[in-house]
Coordinates of C-alpha atoms and ligand atoms in Angstrom, one line a residue:
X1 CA 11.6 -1.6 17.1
X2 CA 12.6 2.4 17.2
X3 CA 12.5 4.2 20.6
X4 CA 11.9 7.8 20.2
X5 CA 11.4 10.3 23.5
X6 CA 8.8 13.4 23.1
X7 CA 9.3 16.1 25.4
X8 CA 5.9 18.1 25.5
X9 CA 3.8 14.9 24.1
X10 CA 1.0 16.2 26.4
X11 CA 0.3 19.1 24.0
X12 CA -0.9 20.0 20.4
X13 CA 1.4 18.5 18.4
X14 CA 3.3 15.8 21.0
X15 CA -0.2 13.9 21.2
X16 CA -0.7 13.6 17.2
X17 CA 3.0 12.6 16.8
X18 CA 3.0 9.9 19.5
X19 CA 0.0 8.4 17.5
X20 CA 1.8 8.6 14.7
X21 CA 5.0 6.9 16.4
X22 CA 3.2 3.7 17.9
X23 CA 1.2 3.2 14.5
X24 CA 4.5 3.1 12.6
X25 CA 5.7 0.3 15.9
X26 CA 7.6 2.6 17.7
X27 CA 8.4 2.2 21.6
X28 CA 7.3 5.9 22.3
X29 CA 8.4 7.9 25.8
X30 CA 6.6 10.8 26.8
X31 CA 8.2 13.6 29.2
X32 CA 5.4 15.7 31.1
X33 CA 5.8 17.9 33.7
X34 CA 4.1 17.3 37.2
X35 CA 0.9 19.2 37.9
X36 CA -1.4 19.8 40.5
X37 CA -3.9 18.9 38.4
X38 CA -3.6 16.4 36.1
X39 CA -4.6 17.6 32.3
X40 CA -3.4 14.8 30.2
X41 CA -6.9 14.9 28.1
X42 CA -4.7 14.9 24.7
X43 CA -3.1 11.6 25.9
X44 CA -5.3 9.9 27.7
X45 CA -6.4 7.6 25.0
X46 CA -2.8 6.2 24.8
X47 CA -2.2 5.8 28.4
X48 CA -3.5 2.0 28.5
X49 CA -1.1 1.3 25.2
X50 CA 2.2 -1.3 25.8
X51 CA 4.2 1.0 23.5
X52 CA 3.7 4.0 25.0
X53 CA 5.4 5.2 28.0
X54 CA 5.4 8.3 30.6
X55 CA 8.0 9.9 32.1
X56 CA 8.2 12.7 34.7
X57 CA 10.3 16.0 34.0
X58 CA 10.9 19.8 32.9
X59 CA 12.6 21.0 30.6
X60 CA 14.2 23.4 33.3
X61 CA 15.6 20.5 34.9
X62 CA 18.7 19.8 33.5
X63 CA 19.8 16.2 35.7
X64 CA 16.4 15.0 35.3
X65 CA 16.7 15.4 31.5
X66 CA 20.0 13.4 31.7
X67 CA 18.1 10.4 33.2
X68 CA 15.2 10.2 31.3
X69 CA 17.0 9.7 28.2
X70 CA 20.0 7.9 30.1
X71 CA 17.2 5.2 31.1
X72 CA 15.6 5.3 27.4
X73 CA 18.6 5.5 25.4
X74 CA 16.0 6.6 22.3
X75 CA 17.2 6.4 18.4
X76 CA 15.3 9.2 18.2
X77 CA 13.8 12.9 20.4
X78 CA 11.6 14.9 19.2
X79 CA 11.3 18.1 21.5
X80 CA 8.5 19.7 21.1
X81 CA 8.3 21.1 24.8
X82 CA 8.3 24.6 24.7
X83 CA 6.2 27.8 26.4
X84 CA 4.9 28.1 22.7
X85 CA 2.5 31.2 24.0
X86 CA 3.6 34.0 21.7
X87 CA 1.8 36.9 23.8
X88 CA 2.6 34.8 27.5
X89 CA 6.3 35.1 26.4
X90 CA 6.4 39.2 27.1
X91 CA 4.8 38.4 30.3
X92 CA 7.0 35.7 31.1
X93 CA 10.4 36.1 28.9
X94 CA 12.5 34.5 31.5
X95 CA 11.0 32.1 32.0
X96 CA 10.6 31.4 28.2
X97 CA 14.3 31.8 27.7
X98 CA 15.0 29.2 30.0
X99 CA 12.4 26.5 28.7
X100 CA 12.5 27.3 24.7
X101 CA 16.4 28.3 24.7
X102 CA 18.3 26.6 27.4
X103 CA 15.6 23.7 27.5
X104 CA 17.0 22.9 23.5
X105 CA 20.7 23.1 24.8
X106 CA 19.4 20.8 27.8
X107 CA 18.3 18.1 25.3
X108 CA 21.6 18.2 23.2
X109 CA 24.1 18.4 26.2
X110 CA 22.2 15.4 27.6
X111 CA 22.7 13.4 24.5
X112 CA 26.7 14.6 23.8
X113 CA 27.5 14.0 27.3
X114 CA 26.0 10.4 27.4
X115 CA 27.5 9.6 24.4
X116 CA 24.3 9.4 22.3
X117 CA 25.6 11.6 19.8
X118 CA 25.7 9.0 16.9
X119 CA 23.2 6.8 17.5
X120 CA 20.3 9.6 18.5
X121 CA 18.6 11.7 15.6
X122 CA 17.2 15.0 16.9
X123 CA 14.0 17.1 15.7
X124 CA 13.5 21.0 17.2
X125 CA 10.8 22.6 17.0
X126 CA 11.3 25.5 15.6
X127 CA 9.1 28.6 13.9
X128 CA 8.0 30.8 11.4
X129 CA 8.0 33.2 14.5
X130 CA 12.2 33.3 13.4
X131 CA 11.4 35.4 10.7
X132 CA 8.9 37.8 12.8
X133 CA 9.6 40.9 11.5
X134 CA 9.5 39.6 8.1
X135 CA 12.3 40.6 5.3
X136 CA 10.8 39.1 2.8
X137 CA 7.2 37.4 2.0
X138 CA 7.5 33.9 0.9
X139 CA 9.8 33.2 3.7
X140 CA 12.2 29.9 2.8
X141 CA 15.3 28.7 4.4
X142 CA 17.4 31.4 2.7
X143 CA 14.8 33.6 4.3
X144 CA 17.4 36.3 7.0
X145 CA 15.3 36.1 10.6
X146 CA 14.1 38.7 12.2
X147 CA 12.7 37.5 15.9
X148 CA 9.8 39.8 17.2
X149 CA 8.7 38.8 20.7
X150 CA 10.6 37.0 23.5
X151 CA 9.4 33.7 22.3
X152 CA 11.0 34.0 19.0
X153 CA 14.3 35.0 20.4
X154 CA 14.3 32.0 22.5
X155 CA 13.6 30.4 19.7
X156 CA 16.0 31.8 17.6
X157 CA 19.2 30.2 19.9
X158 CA 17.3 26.8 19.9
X159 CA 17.5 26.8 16.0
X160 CA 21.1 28.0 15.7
X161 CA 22.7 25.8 19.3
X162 CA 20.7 23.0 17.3
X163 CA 22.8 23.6 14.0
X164 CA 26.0 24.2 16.5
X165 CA 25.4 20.9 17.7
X166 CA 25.4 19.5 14.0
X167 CA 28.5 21.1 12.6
X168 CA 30.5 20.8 16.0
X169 CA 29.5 17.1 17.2
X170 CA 28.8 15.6 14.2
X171 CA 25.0 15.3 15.3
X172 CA 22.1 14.3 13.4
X173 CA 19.8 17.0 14.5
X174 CA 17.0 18.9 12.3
X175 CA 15.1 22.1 12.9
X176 CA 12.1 21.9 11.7
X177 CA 10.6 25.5 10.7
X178 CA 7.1 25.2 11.2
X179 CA 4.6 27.7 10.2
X180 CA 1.7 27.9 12.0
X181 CA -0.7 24.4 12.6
X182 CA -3.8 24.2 14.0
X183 CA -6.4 21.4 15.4
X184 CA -9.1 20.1 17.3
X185 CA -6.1 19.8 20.0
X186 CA -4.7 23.5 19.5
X187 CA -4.6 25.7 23.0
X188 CA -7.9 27.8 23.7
X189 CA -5.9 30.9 23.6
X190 CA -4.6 30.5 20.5
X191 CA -6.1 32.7 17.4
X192 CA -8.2 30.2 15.7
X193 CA -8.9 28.1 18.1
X194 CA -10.8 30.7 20.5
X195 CA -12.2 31.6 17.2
X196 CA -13.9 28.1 16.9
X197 CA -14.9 27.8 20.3
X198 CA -16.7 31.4 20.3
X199 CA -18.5 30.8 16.8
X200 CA -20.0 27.5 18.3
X201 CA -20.6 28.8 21.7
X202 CA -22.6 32.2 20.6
X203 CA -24.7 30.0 17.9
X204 CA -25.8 27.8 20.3
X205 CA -26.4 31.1 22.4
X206 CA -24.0 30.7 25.4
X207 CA -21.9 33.5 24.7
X208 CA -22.7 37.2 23.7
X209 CA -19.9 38.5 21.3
X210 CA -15.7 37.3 20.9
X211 CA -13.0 40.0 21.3
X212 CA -10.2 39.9 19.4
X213 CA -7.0 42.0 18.4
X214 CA -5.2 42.4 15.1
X215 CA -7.8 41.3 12.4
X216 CA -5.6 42.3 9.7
X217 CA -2.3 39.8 11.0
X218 CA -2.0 37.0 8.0
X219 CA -1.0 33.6 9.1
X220 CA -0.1 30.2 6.9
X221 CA -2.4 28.2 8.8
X222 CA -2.2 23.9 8.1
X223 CA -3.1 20.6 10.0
X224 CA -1.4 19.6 12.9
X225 CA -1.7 16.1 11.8
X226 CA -0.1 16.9 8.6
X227 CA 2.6 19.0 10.3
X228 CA 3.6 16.0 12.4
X229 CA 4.4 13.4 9.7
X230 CA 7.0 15.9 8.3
X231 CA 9.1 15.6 11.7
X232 CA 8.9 12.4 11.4
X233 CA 10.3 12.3 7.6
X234 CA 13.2 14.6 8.9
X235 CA 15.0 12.4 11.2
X236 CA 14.6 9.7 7.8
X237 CA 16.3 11.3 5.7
X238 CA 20.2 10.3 4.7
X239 CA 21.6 13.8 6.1
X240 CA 20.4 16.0 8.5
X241 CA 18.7 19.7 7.3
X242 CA 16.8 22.4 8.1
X243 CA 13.0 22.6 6.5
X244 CA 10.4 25.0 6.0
X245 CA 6.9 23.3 6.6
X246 CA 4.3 25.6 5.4
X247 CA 1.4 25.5 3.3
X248 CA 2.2 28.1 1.0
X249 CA -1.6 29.6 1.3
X250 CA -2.0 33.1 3.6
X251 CA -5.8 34.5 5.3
X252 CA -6.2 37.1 7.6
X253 CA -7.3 36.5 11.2
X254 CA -11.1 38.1 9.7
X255 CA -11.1 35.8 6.7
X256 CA -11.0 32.8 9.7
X257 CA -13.1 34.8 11.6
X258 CA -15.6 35.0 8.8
X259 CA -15.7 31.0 8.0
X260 CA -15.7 30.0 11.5
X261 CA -18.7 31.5 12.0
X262 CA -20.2 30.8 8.1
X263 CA -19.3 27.1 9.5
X264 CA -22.1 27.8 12.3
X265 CA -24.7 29.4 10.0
X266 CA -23.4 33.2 10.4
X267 CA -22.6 35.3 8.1
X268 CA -20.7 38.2 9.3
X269 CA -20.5 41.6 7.3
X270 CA -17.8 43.8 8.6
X271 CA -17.8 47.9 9.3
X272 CA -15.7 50.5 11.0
X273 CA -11.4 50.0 10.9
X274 CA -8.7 49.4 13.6
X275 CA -10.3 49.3 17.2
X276 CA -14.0 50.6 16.1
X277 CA -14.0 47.3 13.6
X278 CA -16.7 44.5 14.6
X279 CA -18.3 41.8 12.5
X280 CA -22.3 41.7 12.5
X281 CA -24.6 39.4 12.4
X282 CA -26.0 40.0 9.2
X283 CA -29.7 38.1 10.0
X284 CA -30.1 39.6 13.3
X285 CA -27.8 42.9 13.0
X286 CA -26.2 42.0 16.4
X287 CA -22.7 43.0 17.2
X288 CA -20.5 39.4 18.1
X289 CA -17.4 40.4 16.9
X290 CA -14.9 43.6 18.3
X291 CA -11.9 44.4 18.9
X292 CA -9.9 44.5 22.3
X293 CA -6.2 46.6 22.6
X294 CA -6.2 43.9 25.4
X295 CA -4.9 41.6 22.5
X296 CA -2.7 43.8 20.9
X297 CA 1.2 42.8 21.5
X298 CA 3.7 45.0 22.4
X299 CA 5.5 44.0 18.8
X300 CA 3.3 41.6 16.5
X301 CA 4.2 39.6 13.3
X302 CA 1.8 40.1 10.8
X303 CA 3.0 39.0 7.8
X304 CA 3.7 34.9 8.1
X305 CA 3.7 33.1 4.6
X306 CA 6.0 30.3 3.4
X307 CA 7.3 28.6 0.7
X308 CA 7.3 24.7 1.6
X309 CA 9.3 23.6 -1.4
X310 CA 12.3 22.2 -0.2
X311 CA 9.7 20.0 2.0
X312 CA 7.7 18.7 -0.8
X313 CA 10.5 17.9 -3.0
X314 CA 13.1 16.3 -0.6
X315 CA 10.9 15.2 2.0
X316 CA 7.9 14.3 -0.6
X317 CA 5.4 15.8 1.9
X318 CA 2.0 17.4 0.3
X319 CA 1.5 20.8 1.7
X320 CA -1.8 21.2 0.6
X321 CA -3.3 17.5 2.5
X322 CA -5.7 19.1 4.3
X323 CA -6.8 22.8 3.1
X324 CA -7.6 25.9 4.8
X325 CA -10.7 25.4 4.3
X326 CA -10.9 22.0 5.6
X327 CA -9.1 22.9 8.6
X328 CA -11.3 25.6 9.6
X329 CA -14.5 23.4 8.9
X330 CA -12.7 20.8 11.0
X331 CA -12.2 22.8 14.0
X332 CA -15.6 24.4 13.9
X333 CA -17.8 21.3 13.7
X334 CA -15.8 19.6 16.4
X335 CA -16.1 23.1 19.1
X336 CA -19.8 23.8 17.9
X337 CA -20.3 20.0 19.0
X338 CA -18.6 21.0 22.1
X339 CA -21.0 24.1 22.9
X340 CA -24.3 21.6 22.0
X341 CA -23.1 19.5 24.8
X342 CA -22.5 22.7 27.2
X343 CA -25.9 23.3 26.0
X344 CA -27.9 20.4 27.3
X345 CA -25.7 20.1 30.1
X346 CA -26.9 23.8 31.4
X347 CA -30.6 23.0 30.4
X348 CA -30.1 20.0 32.2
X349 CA -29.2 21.7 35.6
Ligands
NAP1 P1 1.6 23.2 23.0 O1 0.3 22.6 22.7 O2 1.7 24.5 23.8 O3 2.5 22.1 23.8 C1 3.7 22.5 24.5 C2 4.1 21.3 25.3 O4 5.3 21.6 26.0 C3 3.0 20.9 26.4 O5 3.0 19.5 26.5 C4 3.6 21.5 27.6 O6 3.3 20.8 28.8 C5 5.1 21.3 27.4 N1 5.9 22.1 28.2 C6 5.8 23.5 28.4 N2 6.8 23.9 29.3 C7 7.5 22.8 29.7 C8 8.5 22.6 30.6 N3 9.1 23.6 31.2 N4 9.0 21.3 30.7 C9 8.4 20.3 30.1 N5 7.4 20.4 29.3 C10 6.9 21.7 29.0 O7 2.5 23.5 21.7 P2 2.3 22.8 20.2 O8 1.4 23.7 19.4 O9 2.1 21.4 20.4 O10 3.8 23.1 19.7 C11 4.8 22.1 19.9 C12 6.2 22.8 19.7 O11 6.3 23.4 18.4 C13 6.5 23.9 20.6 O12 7.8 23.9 20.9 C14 6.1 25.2 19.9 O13 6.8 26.3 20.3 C15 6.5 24.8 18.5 N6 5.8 25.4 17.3 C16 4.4 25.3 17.3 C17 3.8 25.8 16.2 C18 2.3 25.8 16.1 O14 1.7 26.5 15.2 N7 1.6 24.9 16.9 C19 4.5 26.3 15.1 C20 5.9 26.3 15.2 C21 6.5 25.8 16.3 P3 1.9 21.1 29.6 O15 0.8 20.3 29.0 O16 2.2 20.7 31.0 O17 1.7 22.6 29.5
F7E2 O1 -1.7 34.5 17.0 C1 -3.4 37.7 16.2 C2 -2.0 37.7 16.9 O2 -1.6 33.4 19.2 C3 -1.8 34.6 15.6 C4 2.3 29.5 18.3 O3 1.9 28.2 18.1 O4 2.3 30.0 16.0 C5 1.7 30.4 17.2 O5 2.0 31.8 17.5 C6 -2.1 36.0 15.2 C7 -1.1 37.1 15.9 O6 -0.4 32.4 17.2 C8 -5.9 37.6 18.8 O7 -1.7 39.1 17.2 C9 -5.6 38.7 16.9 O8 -0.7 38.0 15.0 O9 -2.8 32.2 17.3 P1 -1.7 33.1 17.8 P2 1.1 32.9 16.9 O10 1.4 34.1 17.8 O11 1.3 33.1 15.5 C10 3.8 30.1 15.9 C11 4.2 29.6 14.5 C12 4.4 29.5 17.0 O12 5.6 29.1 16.9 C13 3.8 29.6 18.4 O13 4.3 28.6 19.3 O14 -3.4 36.4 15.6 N1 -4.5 37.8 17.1 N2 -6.4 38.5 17.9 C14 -4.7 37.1 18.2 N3 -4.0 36.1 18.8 C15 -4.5 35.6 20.0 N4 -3.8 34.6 20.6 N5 -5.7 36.1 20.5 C16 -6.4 37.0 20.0 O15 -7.4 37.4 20.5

């Protein structure tokens, strides 16, 4: 039996790949951070499991880190823990330096200096934000970066102290360069997921209209689910590399928009440009959808599009498992469920 340690298992992508982990019979550890109150909603399913284990820490704790995977000794980490908040990361760069950048070094200086380095494979998490300013559009592995907020410089030292670690130690470690993957699970704040959640929530009439920023910002958009198994492949494989995981298909934050809410029974017909933009009801003629500056970031990456074929032919992955499409119609139905329920609730008293 495999023992493999996720640091951030209590979010997006740490919850699918811990389900992932125990149904392939692994012994999986979880490292969340203490809160007030406790949110473990993504994980709470797996609590009761034998195989699946929780462990208290931060990723700004360097000694703690040491004895979590001192006691576990995993074949395997997968750190995924990360203030993954694009926008929060201009508010809090600091901070985001010392969880995204130093937290990565954390992990790898744990493992070297407990003599791990051999036995342990490591996945990072990194992210199409590394290209950010984009140079060129696909963007591959031979793709230069060009980081664009706080949070992609942070990430930009965790990707190259990850290939450091590699050359220098010997060390099976892997960045995987994720593009951006969405879900039922993905963080209200997020584009398309407070896109969902306002589609089903003004259908079922319990919100007025949804404010967004950039419309025109294109995205790669894929499955967390599918996403996940691809992190897993890395740390398979005979050698250790560097992957693009991407979908290879691009839409603009008003084509998601527009089939979020054709998912709910709205079509939306667009007028005006840059701030004056909104999306109308076409039936009723009501405004739901305009445009805030409050979203606008300082510097913005709107260009994200990549070319996953160095995943699909070494790592035999299918970029195209769950469409667009099917994503978007997945994340609807599941928040306009949500809003029915708010619904009753309310009428309810
Ligand atoms: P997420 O839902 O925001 O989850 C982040 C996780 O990190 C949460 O479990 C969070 O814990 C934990 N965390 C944050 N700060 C921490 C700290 N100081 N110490 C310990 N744990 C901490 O993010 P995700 O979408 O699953 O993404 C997973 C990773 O992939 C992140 O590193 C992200 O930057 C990266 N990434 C994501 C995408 C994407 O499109 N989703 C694409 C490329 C790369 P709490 O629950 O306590 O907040
Ligand atoms: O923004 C635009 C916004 O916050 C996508 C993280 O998982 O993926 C994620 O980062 C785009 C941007 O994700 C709103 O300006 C317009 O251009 O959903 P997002 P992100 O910044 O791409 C990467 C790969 C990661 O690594 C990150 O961890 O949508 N946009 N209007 C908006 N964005 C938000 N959040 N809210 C809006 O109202």
């Amino acid at each position: 039996m495999k023992t493999a340690l996720i640091t951030g298992v209590s979010g997006q992508d740490g919850s699918y790949l811990a389900e992932l982990l125990l149904d392939k019979g692994y012994d999986v550890h979880g490292l969340v951070r203490r809160t007030s109150v406790d949110r473990k909603e993504h994980i709470e399913h797996l609590l009761d499991r034998e195989c699946f284990h929780i462990h208290y820490g931060d990723m700004m704790d360097p000694l703690g880190l040491v004895d979590v995977i001192h006691s576990i000794e995993p074949d395997e980490i997968y750190n995924l823990a990360a203030q993954s908040h694009v926008a929060v990361s201009f508010s809090v760069p600091e901070y985001t330096a010392q969880t995204d950048a130093l937290g990565t070094l954390r992990i790898l200086e744990a493992v070297r200096i407990l003599g791990l380095e051999k036995r342990c494979r490591i996945y990072q998490a990194s992210t199409s934000e590394l290209f950010g300013k984009v140079e060129e559009v696909p963007q591959s592995e031979r793709t230069p970066f060009h980081p664009y907020s706080p949070y992609a410089v942070a990430k930009q030292y965790g990707y190259w102290i990850v290939r450091e670690y590699r050359e220098a130690y010997g060390m099976f470690a892997c960045n995987g360069i994720l593009f951006n993957h969405e879900s039922e699970r993905r963080g209200e704040s997020f584009v398309t997921r407070k896109i969902t959640l306002a589609a089903g929530r003004i259908a079922c009439g319990l919100q007025e209209k949804l404010y967004l920023g950039n419309l025109d910002s294109r995205r790669d958009w894929g499955y967390a689910k599918d996403y996940v198994e691809c992190m897993w492949l890395m740390l398979q494989q005979n050698e250790p590399d560097d992957f693009v995981i991407a979908t290879g298909v691009q839409h603009t934050v008003r084509e998601f928009t527009q089939l979020a809410f054709h998912c709910n029974g709205i079509e939306l017909d667009w007028q005006g440009s840059g701030q004056d933009e909104k999306g109308i009801d076409r039936a009723s003629g009501k405004v739901l959808v305009e445009v805030s500056p409050a979203f606008y970031r300082p510097t913005d990456v709107v260009d994200l599009l990549g070319d996953p074929t160095k995943a699909k032919t070494k790592l035999g992955w299918n970029p195209q498992h769950t469409t667009y499409e099917r994503l978007v119609e997945l994340m609807a139905v599941h928040d306009r469920k949500l809003a029915e329920r708010e619904r009753i609730l309310l009428k309810q008293g």
